Coordinates of C-alpha atoms and ligand atoms in Angstrom, one line a residue:
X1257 CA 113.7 119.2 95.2
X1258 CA 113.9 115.4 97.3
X1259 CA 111.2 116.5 99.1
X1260 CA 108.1 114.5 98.5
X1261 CA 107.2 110.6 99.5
X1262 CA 109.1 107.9 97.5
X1263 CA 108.6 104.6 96.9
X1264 CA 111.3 101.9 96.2
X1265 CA 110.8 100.8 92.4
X1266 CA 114.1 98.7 91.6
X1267 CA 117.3 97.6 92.9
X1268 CA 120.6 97.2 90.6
X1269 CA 123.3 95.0 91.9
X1270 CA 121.3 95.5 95.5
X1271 CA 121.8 91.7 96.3
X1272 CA 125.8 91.8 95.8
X1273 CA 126.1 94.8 97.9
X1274 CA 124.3 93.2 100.5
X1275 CA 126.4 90.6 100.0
X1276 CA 129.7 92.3 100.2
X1277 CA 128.3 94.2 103.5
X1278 CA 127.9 91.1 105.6
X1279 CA 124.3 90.2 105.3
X1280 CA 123.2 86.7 104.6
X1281 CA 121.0 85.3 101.8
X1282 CA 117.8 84.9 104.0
X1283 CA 117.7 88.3 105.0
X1284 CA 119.2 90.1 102.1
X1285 CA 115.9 87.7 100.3
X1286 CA 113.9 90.1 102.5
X1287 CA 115.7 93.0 102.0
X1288 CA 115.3 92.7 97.8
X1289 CA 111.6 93.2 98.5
X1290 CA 111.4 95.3 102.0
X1291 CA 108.8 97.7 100.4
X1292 CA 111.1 101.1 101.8
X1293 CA 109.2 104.4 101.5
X1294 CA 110.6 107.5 102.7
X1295 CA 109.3 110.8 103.1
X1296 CA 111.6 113.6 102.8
X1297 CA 111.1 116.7 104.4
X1298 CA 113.8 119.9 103.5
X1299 CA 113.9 122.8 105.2
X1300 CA 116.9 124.6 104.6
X1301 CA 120.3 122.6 105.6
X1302 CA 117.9 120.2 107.5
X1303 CA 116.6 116.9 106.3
X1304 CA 113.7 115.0 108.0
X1305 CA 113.3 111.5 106.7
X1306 CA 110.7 108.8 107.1
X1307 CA 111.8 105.6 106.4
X1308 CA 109.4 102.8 106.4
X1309 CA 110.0 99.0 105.1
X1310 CA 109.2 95.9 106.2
X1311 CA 111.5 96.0 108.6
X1312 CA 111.1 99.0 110.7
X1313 CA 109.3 102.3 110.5
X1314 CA 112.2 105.1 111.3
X1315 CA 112.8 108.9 111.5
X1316 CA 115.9 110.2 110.5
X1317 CA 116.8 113.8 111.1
X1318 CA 120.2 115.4 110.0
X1319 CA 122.4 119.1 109.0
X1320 CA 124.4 118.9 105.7
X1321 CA 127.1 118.4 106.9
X1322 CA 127.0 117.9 110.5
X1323 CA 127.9 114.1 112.0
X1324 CA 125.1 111.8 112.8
X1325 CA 124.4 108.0 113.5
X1326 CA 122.4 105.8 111.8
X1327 CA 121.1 102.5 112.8
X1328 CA 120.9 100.0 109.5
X1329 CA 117.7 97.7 109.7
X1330 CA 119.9 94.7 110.9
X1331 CA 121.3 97.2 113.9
X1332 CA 125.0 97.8 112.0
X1333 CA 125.9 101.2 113.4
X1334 CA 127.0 103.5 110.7
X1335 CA 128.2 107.6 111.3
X1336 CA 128.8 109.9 108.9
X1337 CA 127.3 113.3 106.7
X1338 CA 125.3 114.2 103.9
X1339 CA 126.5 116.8 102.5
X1340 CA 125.0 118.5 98.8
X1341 CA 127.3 119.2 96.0
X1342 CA 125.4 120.7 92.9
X1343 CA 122.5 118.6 92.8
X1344 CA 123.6 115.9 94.0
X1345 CA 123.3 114.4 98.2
X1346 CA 126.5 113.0 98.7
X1347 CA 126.5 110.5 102.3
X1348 CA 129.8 109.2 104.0
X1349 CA 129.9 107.0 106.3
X1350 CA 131.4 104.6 108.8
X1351 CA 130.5 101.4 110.2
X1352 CA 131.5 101.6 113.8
X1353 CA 131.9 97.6 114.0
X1354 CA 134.7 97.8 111.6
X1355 CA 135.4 101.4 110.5
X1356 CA 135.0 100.7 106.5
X1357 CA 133.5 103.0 104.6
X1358 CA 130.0 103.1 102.9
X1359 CA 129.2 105.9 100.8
X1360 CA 125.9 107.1 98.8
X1361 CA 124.3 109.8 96.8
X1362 CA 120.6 110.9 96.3
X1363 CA 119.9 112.3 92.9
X1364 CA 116.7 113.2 90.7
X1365 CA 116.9 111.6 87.4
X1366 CA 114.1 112.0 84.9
X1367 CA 111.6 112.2 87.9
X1368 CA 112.9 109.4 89.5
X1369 CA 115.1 109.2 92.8
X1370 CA 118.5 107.2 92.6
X1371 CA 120.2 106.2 95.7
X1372 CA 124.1 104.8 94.6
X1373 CA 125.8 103.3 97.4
X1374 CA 129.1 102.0 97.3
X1375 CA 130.8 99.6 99.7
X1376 CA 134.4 98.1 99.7
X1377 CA 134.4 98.3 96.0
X1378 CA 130.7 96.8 94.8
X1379 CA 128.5 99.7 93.5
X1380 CA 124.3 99.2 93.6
X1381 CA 121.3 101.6 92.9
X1382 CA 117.7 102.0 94.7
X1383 CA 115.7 103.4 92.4
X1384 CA 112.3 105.2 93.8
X1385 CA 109.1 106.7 92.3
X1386 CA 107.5 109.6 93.3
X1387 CA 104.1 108.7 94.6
Ligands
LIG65 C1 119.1 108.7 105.3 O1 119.4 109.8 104.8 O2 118.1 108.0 104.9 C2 119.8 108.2 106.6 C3 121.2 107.9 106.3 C4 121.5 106.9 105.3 C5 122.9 106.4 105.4 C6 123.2 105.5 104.3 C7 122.3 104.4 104.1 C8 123.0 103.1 104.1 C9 122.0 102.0 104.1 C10 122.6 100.8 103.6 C11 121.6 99.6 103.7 C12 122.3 98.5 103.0 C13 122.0 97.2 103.6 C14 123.1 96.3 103.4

């Protein structure tokens, strides 16, 4: 159901999460309009994901459910799982620099995909189109 190529539409509260996560104003400037496209790829409990942005060009593989590390675009380490519940992807993770916790879900509404993520109490959305 994720699998397809998606295209960042719009961010909600994107800039305040950034914020809350560390990153300063020039680079979370960038980050409002870093262009990310991912291509999902499902084949059974395995996820192949590439992400591109104006950033970086990356490909992410993971297992629901089984541990993995993933490099954020400004190098901040993070480990955790996806793991699905009902419809919904549902990440948790860990910054290794200071071992707080960043989780997210992937979710299809009305043909769209909605990324939440949540950090130290500040809640955004990434909302992509199917292209
Ligand atoms: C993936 O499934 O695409 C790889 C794992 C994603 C982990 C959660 C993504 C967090 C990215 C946060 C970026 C926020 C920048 C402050």
């Amino acid at each position: 159901a994720f699998d397809g190529t998606w295209k960042i539409d719009r961010n909600e509260h994107y800039d305040k999460f950034m914020e809350k996560m560390g990153i300063n104003v020039v680079k979370r400037k960038l980050a409002e309009h870093d262009n990310l496209k991912l291509i999902i790829e499902q084949k059974g409990d395995k996820f192949i994901i590439k992400e591109s942005s104006t950033f970086r060009t990356k490909d992410i593989e993971f297992t629901l459910g089984v541990q993995f590390e993933y490099p954020m675009a400004d190098g901040t380490e993070l480990t955790g799982t996806w793991v699905i519940e009902g419809e919904t992807l549902k990440g948790t993770f860990t910054r290794k620099d200071n071992g707080k916790l960043l989780t997210t879900t992937r979710s299809l509404v009305g043909g769209e995909l909605v990324q939440c993520y949540n950090y130290e109490g500040v809640d955004a959305k990434r909302i992509f189109k199917k292209a």
